[in-house]
Short mmCIF file of C-alpha atoms in Angstrom, two decimals:
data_model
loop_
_atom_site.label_atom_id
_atom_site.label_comp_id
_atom_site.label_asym_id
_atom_site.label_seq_id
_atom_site.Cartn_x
_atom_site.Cartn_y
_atom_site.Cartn_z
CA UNK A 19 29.14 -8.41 -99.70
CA UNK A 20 25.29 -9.81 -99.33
CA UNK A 21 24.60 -6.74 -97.48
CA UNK A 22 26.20 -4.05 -100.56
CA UNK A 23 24.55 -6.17 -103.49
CA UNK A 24 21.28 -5.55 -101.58
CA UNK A 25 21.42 -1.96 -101.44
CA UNK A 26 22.60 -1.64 -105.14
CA UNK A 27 19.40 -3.26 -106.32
CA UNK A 28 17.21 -0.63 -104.55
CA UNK A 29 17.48 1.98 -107.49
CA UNK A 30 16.79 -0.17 -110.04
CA UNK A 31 13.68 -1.51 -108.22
CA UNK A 32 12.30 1.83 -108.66
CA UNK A 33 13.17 3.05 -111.70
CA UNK A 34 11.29 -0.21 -113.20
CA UNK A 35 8.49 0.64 -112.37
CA UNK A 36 8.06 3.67 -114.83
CA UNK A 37 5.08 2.92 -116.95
CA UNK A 38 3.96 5.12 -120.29
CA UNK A 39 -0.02 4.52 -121.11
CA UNK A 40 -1.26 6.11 -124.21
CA UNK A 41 -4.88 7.18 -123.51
CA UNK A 42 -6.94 7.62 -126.78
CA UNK A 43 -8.99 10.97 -126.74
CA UNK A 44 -12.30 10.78 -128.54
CA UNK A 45 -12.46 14.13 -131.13
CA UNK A 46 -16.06 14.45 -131.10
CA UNK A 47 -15.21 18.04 -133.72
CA UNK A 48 -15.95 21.34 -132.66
CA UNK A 49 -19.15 22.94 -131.21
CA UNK A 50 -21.01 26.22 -131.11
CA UNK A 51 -19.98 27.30 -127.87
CA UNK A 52 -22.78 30.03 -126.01
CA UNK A 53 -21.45 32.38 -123.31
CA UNK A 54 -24.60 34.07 -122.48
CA UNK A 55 -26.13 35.77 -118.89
CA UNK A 56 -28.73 38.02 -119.43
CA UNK A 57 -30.84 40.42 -116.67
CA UNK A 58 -33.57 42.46 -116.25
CA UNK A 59 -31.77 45.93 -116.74
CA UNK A 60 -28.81 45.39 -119.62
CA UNK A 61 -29.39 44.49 -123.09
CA UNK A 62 -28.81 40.89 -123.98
CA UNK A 63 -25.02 39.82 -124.67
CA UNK A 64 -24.48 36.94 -126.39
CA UNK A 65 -20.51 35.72 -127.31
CA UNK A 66 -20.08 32.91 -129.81
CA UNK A 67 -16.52 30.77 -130.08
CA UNK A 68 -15.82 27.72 -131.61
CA UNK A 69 -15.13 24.77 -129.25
CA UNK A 70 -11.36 23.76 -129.19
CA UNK A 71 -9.90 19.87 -129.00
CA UNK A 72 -7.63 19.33 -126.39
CA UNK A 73 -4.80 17.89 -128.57
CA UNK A 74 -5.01 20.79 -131.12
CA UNK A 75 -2.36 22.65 -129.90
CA UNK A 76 -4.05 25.61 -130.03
CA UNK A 77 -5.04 28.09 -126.36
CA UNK A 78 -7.18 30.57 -128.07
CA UNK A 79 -10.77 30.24 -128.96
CA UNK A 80 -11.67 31.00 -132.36
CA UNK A 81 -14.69 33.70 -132.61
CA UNK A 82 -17.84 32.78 -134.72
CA UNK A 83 -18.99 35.76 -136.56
CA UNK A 84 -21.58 34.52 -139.30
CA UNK A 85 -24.32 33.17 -136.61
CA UNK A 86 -27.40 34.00 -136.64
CA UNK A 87 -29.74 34.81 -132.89
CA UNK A 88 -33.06 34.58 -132.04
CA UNK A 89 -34.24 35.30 -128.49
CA UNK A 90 -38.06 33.76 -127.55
CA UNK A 91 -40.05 34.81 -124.85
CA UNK A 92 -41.89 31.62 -123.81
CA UNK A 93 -43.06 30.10 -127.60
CA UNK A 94 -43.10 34.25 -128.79
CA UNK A 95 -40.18 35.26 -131.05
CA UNK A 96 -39.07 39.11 -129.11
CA UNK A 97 -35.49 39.80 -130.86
CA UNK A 98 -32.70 39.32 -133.16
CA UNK A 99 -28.73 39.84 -132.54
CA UNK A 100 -26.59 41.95 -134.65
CA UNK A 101 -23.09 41.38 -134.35
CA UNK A 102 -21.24 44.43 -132.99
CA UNK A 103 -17.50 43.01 -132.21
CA UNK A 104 -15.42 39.62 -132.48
CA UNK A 105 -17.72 37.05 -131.61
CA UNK A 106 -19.72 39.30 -129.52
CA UNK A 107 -23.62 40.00 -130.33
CA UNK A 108 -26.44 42.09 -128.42
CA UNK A 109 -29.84 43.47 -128.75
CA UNK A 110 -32.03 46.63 -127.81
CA UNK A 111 -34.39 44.60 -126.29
CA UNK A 112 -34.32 43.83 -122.53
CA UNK A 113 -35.62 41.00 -120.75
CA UNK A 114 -38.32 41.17 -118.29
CA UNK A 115 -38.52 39.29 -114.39
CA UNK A 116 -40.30 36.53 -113.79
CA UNK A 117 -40.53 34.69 -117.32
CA UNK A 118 -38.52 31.83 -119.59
CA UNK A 119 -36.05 32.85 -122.59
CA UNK A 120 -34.97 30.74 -124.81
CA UNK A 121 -32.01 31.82 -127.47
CA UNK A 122 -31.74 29.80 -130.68
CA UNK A 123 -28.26 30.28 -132.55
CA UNK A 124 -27.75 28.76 -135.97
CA UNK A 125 -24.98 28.95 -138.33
CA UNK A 126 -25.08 26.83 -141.50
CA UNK A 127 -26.15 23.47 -140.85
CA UNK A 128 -25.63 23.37 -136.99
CA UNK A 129 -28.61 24.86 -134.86
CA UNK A 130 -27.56 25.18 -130.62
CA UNK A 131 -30.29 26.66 -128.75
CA UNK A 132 -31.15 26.87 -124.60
CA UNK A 133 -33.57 27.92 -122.28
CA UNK A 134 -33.63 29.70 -118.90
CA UNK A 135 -35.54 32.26 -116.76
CA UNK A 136 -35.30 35.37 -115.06
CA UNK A 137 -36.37 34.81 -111.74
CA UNK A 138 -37.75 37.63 -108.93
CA UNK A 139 -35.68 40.32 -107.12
CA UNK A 140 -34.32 39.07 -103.92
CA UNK A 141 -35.59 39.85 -100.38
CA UNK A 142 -32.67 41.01 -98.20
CA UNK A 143 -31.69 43.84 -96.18
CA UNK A 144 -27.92 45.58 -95.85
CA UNK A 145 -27.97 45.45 -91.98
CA UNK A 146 -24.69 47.16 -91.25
CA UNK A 147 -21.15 47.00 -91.19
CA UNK A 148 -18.73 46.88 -88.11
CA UNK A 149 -14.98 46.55 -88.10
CA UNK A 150 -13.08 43.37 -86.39
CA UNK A 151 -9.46 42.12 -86.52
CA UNK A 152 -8.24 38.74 -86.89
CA UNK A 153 -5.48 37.50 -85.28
CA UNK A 154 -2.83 34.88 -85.34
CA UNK A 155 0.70 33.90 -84.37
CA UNK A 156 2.44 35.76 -87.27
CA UNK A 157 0.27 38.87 -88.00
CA UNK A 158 -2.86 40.23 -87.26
CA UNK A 159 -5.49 42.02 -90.47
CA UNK A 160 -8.43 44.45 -89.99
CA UNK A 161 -11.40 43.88 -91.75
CA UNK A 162 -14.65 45.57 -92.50
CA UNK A 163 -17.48 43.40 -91.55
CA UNK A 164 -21.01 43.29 -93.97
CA UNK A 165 -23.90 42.07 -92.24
CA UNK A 166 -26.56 41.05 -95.39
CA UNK A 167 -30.45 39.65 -94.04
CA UNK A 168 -31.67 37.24 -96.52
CA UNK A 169 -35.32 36.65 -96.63
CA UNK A 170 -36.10 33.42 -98.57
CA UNK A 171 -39.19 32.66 -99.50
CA UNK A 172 -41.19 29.49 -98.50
CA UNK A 173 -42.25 26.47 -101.25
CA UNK A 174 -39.63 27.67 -104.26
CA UNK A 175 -36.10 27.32 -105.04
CA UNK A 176 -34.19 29.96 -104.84
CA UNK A 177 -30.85 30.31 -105.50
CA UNK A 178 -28.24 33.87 -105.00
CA UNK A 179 -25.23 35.29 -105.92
CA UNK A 180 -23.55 37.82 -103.76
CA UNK A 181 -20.83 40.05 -104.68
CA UNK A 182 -19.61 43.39 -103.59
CA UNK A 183 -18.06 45.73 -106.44
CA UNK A 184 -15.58 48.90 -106.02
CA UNK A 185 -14.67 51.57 -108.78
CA UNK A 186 -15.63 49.17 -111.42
CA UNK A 187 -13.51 46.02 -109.68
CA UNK A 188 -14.61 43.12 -108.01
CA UNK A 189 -13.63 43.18 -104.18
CA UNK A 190 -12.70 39.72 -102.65
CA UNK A 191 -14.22 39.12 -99.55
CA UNK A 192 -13.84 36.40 -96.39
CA UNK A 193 -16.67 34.75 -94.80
CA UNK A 194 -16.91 31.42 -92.85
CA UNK A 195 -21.00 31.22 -93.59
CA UNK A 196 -21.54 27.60 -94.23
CA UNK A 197 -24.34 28.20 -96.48
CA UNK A 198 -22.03 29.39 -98.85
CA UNK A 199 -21.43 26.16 -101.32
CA UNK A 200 -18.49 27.47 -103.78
CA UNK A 201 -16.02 27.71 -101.17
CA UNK A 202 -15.43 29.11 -97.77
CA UNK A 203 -12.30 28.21 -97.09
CA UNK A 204 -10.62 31.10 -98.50
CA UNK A 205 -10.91 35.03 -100.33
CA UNK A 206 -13.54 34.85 -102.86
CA UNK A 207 -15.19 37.32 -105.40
CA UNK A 208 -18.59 35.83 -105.71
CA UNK A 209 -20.56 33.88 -102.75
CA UNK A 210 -22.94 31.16 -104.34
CA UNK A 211 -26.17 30.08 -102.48
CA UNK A 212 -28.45 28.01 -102.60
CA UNK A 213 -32.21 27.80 -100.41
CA UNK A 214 -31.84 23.97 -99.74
CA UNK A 215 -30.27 25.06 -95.86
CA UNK A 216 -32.34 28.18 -95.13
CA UNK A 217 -35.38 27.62 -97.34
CA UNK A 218 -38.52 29.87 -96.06
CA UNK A 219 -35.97 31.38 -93.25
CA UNK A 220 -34.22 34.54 -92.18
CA UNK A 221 -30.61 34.54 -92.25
CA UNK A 222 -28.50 36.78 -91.85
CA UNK A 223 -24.82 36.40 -93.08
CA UNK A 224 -21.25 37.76 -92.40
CA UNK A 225 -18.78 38.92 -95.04
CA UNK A 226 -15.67 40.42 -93.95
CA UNK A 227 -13.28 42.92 -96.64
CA UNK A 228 -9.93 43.92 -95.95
CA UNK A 229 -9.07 47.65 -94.71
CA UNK A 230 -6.83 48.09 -97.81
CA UNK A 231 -10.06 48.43 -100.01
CA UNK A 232 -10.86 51.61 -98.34
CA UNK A 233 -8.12 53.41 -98.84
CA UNK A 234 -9.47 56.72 -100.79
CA UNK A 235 -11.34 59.53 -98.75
CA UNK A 236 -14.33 58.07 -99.85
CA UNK A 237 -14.99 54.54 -101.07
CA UNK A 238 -17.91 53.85 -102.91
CA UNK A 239 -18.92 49.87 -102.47
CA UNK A 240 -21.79 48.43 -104.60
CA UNK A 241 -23.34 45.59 -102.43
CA UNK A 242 -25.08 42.85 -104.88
CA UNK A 243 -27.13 40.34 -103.82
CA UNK A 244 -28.86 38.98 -106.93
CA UNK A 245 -31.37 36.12 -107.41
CA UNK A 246 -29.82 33.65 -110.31
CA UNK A 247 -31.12 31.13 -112.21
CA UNK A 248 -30.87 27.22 -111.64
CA UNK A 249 -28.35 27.18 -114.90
CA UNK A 250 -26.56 30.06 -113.48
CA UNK A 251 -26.05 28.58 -110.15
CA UNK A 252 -25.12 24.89 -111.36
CA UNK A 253 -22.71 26.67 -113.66
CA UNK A 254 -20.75 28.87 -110.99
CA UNK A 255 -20.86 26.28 -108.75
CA UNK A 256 -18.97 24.09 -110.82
CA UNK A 257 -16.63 26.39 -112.14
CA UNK A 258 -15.64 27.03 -108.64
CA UNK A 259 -14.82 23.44 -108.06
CA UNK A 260 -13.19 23.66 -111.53
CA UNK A 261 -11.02 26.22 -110.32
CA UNK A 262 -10.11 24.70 -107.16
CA UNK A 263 -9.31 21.60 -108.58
CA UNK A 264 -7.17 23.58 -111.59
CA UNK A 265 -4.04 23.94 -109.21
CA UNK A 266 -3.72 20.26 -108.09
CA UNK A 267 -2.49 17.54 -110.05
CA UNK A 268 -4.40 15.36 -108.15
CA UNK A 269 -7.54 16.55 -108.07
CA UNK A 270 -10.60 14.96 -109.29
CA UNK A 271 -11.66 15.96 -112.61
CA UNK A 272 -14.50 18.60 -113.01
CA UNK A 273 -17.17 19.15 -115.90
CA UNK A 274 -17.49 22.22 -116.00
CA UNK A 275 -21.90 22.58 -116.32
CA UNK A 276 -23.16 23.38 -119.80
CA UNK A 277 -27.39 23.73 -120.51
CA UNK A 278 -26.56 24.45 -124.47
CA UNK A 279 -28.04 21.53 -126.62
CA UNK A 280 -25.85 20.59 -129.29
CA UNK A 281 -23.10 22.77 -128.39
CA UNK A 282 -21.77 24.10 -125.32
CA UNK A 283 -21.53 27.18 -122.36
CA UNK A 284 -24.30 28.77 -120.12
CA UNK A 285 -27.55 30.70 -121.13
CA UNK A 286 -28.17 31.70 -118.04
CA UNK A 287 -30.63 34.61 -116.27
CA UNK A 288 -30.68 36.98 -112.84
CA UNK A 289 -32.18 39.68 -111.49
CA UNK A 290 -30.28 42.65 -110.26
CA UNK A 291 -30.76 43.74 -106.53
CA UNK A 292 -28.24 46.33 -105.31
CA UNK A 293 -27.39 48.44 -102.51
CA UNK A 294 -24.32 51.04 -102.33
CA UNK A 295 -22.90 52.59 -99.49
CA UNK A 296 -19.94 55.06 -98.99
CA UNK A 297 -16.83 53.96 -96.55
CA UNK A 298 -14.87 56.68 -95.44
CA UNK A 299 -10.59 56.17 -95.29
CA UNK A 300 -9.99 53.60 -92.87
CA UNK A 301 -7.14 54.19 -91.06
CA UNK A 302 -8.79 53.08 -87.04
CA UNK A 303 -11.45 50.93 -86.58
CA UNK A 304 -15.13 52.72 -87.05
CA UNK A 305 -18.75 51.41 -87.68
CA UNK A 306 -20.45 52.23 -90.42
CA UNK A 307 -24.02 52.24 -91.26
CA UNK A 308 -26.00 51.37 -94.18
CA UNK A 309 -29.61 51.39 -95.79
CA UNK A 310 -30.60 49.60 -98.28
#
């Protein structure tokens, strides 16, 4: 009997120690928030939501449509936005390399404004590709390999953003370089780097796409390997990490980075550097070559 009237207490051991916590969020109202990332090629973009509160209820973003934009170049006033969808605003002008923007967005009483730069082309060269296969107990996959010479220079910070696009879609790409600091554990669309490793060196990095991209007779593939901004960069990196952490319960909470004061999102800036290169139907393994 002592041994049975142990065993029955094991259940409700457990079940008392179920706890409920209520956690009071602080409703701080909503923001102005900025979703802005502009180059030296496109016209300015600018989209404007109102923030949401967690407990609203509510998954969509409502669109702010009565704001008015100014964009400065250094202390100079160069351009206004008009509004020409939901939320969405742009401009005829286009930015320029190698100088600061700041954007200014007001609406009523509240006034959110942000400042970044447009940094430099980058220095690389599209080496080649060559074809390899991975292997492992269950399967084996055939990839296209990229081989992409980065130049950095010496006694600046630098920071890049590589990303290879097909017929208007991004292609996900595997690469094991650990230079790469959102992530290279896995498929990714976007490769985020930074010069703190390979500051004032040569380095040349490996990106390997899967066969099944290539599948028309010929496959156009837009190779980009664009120098960002230090807001750009802090914000992709952490989105990454926001991402990652998104599927586990737990995971340690990421901010996602924000450089808008009084409100909230990215004004960010890059210069566009891009190389394209046809791939012929893969269907055995062939080298390819390349010129930037």
């Amino acid at each position: 009997m002592k041994k049975i009237f142990y065993f029955l207490l094991i259940p409700v051991f457990f079940l008392s120690c179920e706890k409920y916590i209520d956690i009071e969020i602080p409703n701080e109202g909503r923001k102005i928030t900025v979703n802005s990332l502009i180059n030296d090629s496109q016209n300015p973009i600018v989209y404007l939501n109102q923030s949401r509160f967690i407990l609203d209820g509510n998954y969509t973003f409502d669109p702010i449509n009565d704001a008015t934009i100014a964009l400065f170049k250094g202390d100079v006033e160069v351009a206004t936005f008009n509004r020409i969808d939901e939320g969405k605003y742009s401009t005829d002008y286009i930015c320029e390399k190698g100088f600061q923007y700041s954007l200014k967005v007001t609406r009523g009483n509240e006034e959110v404004s942000s400042t970044t730069n447009i940094p430099q082309n980058s220095h690389y060269q599209f080496i080649d590709t060559t074809s390899v296969i991975t292997s492992t107990i269950d399967y084996s996959s055939s990839f296209l390999r990229f081989k992409i010479k980065i130049d950095d220079p010496e006694d600046e910070d630098n920071y890049y953003m590589i990303s290879f696009i097909g017929q208007d879609y991004p292609i996900s790409f595997y690469s094991k370089e650990q230079v790469i600091e959102n992530g290279n554990d896995g498929f990714m669309n976007y490769a985020i780097i930074s010069d703190k490793i390979i500051n004032g060196q040569s380095r040349t990095l490996l990106f390997d796409l899967e066969y099944y991209n290539f599948m028309e007779e010929v496959n156009t593939v837009d190779i980009y390997v664009n120098s960002i901004s230090k807001e750009m960069y802090l914000y992709y990196l952490q989105l990454g990490k926001y991402s990652q952490s998104g599927s586990s319960f737990m995971a340690e909470p990421v901010m996602v980075y924000s450089n808008i004061t009084n409100g909230l999102g990215i004004f960010g800036g890059y210069s566009i550097s891009k190389s394209s290169i046809d791939i012929p139907q893969l269907t055995t393994i062939i080298g390819f070559e390349g010129k930037k």
